[in-house]
mmCIF file of C-alpha atoms and ligand atoms in Angstrom:
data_model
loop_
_atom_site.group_PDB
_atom_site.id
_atom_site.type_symbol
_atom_site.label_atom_id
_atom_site.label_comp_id
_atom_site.label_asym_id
_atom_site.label_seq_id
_atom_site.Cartn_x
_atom_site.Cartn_y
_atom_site.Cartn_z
ATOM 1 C CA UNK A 1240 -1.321 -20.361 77.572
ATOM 2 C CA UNK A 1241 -0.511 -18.367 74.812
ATOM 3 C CA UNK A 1242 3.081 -19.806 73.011
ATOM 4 C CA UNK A 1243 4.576 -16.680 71.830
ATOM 5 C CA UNK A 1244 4.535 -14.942 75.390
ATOM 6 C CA UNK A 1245 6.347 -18.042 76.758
ATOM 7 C CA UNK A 1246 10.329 -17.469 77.784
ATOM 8 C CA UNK A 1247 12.853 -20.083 76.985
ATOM 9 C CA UNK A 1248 14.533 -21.615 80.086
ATOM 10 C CA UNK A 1249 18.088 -24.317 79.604
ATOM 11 C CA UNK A 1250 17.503 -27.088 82.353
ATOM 12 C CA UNK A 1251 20.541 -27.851 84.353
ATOM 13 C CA UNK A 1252 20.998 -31.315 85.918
ATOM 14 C CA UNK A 1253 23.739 -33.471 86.656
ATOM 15 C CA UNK A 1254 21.749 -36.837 87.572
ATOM 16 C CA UNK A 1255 18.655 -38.567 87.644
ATOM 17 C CA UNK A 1256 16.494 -36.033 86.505
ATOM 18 C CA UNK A 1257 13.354 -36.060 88.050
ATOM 19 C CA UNK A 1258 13.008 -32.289 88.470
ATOM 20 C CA UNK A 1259 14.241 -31.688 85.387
ATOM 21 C CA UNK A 1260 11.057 -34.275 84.400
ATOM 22 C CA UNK A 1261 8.411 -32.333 86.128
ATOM 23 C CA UNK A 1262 9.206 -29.276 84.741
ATOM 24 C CA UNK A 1263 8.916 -30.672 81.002
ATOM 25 C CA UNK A 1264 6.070 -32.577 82.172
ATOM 26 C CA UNK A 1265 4.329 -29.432 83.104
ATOM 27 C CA UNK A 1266 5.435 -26.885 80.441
ATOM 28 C CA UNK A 1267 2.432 -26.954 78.221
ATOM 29 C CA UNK A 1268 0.653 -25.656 80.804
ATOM 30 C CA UNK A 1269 2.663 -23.033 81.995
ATOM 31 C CA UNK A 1270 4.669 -20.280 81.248
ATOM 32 C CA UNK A 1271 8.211 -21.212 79.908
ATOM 33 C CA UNK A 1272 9.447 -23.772 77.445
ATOM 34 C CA UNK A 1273 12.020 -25.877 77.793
ATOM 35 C CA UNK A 1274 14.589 -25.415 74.957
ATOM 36 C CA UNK A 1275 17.895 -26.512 75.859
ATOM 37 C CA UNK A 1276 19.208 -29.487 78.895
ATOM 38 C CA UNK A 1277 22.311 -28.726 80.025
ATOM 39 C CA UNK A 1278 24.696 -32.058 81.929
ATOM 40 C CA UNK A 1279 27.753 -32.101 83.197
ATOM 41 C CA UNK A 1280 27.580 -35.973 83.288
ATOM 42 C CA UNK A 1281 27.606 -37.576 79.497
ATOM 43 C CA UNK A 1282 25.783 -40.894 81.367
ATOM 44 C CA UNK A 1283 23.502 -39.119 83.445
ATOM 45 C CA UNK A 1284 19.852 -39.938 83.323
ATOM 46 C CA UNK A 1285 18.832 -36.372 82.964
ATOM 47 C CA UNK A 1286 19.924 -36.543 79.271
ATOM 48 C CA UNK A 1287 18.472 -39.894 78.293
ATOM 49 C CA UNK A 1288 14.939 -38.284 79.514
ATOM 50 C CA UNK A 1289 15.005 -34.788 77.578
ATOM 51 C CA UNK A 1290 15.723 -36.819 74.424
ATOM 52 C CA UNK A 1291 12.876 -39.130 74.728
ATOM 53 C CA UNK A 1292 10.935 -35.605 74.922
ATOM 54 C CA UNK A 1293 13.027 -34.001 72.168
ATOM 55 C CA UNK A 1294 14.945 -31.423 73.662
ATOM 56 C CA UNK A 1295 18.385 -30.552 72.715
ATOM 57 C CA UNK A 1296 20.995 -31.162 74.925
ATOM 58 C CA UNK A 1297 24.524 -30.024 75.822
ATOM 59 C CA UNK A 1298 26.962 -31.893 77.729
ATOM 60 C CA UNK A 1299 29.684 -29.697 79.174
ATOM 61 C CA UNK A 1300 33.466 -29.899 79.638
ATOM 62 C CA UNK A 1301 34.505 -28.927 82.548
ATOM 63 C CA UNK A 1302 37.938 -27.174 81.211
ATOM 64 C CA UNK A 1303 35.629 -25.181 78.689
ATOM 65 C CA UNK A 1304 32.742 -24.459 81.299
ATOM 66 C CA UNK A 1305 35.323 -22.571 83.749
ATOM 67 C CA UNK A 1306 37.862 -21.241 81.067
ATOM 68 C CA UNK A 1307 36.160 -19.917 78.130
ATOM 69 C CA UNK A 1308 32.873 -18.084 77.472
ATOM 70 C CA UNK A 1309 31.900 -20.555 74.910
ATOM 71 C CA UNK A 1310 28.462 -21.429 77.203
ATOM 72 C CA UNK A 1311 27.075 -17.965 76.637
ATOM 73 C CA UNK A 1312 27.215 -18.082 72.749
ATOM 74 C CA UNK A 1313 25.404 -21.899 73.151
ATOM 75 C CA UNK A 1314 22.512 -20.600 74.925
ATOM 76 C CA UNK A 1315 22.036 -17.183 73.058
ATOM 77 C CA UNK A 1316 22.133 -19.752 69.699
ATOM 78 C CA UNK A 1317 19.265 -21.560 71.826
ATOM 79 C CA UNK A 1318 17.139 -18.241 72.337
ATOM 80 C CA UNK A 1319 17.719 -19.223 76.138
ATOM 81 C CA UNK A 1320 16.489 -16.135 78.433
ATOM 82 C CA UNK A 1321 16.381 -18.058 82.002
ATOM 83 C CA UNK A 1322 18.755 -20.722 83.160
ATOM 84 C CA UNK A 1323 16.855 -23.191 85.704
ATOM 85 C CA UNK A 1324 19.325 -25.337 88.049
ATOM 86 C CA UNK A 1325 17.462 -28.447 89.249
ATOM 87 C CA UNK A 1326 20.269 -30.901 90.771
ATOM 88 C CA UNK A 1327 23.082 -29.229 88.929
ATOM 89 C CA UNK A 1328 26.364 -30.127 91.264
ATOM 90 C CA UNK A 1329 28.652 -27.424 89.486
ATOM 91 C CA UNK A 1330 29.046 -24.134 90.577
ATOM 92 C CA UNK A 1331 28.048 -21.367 88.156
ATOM 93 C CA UNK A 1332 30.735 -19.315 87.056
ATOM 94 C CA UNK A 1333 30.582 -15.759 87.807
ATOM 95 C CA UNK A 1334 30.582 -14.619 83.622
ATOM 96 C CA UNK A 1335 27.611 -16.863 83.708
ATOM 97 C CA UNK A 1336 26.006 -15.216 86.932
ATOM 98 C CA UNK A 1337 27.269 -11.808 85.158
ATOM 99 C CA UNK A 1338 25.848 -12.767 81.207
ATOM 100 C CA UNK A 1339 22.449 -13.969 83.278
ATOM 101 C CA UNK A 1340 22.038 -11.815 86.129
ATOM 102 C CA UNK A 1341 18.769 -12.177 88.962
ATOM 103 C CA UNK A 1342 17.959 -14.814 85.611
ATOM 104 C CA UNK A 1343 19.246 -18.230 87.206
ATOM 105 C CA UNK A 1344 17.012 -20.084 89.409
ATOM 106 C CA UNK A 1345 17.672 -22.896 92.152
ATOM 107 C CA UNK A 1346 16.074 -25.413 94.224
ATOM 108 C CA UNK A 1347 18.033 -26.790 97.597
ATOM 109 C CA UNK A 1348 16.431 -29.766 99.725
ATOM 110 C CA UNK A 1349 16.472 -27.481 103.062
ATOM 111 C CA UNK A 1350 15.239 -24.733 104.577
ATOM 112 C CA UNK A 1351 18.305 -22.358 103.770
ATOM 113 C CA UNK A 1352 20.275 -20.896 105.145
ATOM 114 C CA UNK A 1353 20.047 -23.953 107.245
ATOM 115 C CA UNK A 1354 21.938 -27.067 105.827
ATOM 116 C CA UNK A 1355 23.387 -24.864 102.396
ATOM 117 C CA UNK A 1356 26.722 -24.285 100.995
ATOM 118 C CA UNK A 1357 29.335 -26.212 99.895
ATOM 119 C CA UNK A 1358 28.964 -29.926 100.754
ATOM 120 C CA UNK A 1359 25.338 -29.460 101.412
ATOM 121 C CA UNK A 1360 23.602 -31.658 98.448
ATOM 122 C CA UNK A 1361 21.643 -34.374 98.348
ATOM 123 C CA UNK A 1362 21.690 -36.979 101.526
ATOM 124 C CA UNK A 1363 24.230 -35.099 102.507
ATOM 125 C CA UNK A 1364 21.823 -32.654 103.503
ATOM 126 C CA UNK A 1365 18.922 -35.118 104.879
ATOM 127 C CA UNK A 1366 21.334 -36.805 106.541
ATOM 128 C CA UNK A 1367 22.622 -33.743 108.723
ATOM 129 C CA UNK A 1368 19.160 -32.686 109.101
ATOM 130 C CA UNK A 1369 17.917 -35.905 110.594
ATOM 131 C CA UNK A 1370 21.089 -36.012 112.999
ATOM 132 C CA UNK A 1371 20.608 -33.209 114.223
ATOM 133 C CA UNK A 1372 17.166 -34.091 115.510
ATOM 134 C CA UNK A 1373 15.342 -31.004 113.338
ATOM 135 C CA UNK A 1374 11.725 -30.707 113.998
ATOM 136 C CA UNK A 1375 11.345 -29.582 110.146
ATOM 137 C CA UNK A 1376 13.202 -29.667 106.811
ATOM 138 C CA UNK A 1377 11.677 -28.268 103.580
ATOM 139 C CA UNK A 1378 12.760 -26.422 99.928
ATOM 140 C CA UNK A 1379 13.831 -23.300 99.407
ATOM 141 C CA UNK A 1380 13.668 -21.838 95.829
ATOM 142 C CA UNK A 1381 15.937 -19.022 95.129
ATOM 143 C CA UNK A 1382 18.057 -16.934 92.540
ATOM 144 C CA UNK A 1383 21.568 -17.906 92.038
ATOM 145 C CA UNK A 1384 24.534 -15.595 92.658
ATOM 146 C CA UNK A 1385 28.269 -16.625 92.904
ATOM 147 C CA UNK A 1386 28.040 -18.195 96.364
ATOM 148 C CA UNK A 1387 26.280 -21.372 96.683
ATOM 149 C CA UNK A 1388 22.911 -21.390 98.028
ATOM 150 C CA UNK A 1389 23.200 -17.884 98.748
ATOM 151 C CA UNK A 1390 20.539 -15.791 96.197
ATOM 152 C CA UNK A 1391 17.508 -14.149 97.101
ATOM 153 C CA UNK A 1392 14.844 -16.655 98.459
ATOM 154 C CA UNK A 1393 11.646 -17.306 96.410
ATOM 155 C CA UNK A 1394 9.884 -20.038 98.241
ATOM 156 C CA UNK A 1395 10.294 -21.892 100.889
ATOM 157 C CA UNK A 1396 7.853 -24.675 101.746
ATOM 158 C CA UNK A 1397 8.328 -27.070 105.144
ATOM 159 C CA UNK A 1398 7.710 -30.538 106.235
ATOM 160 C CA UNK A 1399 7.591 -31.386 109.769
ATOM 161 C CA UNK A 1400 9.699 -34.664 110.434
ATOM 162 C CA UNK A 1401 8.601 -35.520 114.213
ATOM 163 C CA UNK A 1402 6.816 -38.608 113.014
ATOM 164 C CA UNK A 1403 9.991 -39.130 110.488
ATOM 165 C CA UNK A 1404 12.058 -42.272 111.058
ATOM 166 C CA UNK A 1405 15.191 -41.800 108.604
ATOM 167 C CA UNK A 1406 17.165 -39.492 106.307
ATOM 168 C CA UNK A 1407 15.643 -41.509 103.666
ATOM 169 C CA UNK A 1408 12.190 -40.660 104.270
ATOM 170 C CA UNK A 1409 13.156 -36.924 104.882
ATOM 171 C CA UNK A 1410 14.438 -37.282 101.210
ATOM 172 C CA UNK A 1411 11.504 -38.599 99.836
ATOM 173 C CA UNK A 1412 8.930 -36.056 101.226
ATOM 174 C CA UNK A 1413 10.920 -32.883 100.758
ATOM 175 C CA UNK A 1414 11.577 -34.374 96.669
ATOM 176 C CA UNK A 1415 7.501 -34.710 96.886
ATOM 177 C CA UNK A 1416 7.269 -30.553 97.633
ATOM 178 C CA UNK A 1417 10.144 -30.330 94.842
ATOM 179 C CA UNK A 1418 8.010 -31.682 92.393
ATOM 180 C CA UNK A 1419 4.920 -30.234 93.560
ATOM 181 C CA UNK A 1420 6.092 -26.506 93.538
ATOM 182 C CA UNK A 1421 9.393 -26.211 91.305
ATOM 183 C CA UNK A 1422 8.212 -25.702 87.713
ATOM 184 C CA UNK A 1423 4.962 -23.670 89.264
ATOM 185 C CA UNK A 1424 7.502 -21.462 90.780
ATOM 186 C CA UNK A 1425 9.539 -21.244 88.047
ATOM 187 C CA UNK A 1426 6.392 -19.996 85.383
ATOM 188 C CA UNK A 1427 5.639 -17.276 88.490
ATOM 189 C CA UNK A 1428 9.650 -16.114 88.327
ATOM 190 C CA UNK A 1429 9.887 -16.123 84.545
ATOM 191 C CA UNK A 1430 6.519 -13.829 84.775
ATOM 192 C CA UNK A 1431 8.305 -11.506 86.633
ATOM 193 C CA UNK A 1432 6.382 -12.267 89.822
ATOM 194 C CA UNK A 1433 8.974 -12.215 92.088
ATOM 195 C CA UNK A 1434 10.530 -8.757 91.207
ATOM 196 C CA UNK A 1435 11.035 -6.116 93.740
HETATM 197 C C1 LIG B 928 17.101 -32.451 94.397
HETATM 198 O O1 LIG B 928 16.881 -32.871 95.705
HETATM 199 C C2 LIG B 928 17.470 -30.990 94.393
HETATM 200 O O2 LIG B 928 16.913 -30.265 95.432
HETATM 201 C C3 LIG B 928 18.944 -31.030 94.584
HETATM 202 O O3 LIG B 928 19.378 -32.169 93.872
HETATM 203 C C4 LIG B 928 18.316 -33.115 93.787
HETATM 204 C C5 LIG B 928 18.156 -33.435 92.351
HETATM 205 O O4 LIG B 928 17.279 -34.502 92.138
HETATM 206 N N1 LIG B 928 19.544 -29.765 94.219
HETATM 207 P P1 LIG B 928 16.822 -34.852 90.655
HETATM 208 O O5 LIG B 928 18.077 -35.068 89.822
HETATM 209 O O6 LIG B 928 16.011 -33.691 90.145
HETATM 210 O O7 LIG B 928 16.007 -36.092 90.765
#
């Protein structure tokens, strides 16, 4: 992969990080680099792992995240031309939907528009999915727009829980896909792959 045709993508997270770790894991060999991780949590582990890999980082405040445009002049300093939201618990403002339009990217642990919107993150959603007795669960990749979990779909990939005994293990396979497809998906998007 040639470097200078590679776009520069901020990393949201909010926690543990370990989509935000698979797509710096896998960087080299695809087709964005990872220039800027973006927390909302100062202790979150998200930021402890893109410093051990020598990314810059920005921790935000929530009073300046929803009240001033301060964001958009942090990423343009940063060369940032795709925001990538992997476990980021905020809502996007809509200047930051507006400054980055069909250029922010998320990944939800269900098969929207089943088990989305607000609410819907994390075991939340595994555990409505297995209490409802689904027969599948899955990802769904998809552009970001000022509703959550609302943007055009990407990708979707499925799991089929019959053989599935708790929420826990739902949560474990469908992070497996996550991993597995995320950062490929996201090197296809930044190429433009997914345009109409
Ligand atoms: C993932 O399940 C993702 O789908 C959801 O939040 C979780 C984040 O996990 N939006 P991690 O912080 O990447 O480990």
């Amino acid at each position: 992969m040639c470097k200078i045709l590679k776009k520069n993508i901020a990393v949201f997270a909010s926690g543990r990080g370990s989509n935000a770790q698979k797509i710096i894991e896998k960087q080299n060999e695809l087709s964005y680099k990872v220039v800027l991780l973006v927390c909302n949590n100062k202790n979150a582990l998200a930021l402890e792992l893109a410093r051990q890999n020598g990314i810059e980082t920005l921790v935000l405040d929530r009073n300046e995240f929803y009240n001033t445009g301060k964001i958009i002049s942090d990423l343009k300093n940063h060369k940032v031309d795709f925001l990538v939201l992997a476990g980021f618990m905020w809502l996007v403002p809509s200047y930051l939907i507006e400054a980055f339009s069909q250029k922010i990217i998320n990944i939800h642990p269900s098969l929207l528009p089943k088990y989305g919107g607000k609410g819907m993150y994390g075991m939340n959603v595994h555990n409505a999915v297995f209490l409802n007795e689904e027969k599948e669960s899955g990802i769904t990749i998809h552009e970001v727009n000022a509703e959550y979990d609302k943007g055009k779909v990407l990708l979707q990939k499925k799991i089929a829980l019959e053989k599935i005994e708790s929420a826990e293990n739902i949560s474990a396979s469908v992070l497996e896909l996550e991993h597995e497809y995320f950062a490929k998906t996201i090197s296809e998007w930044v190429d433009g792959k997914f345009k109409d």
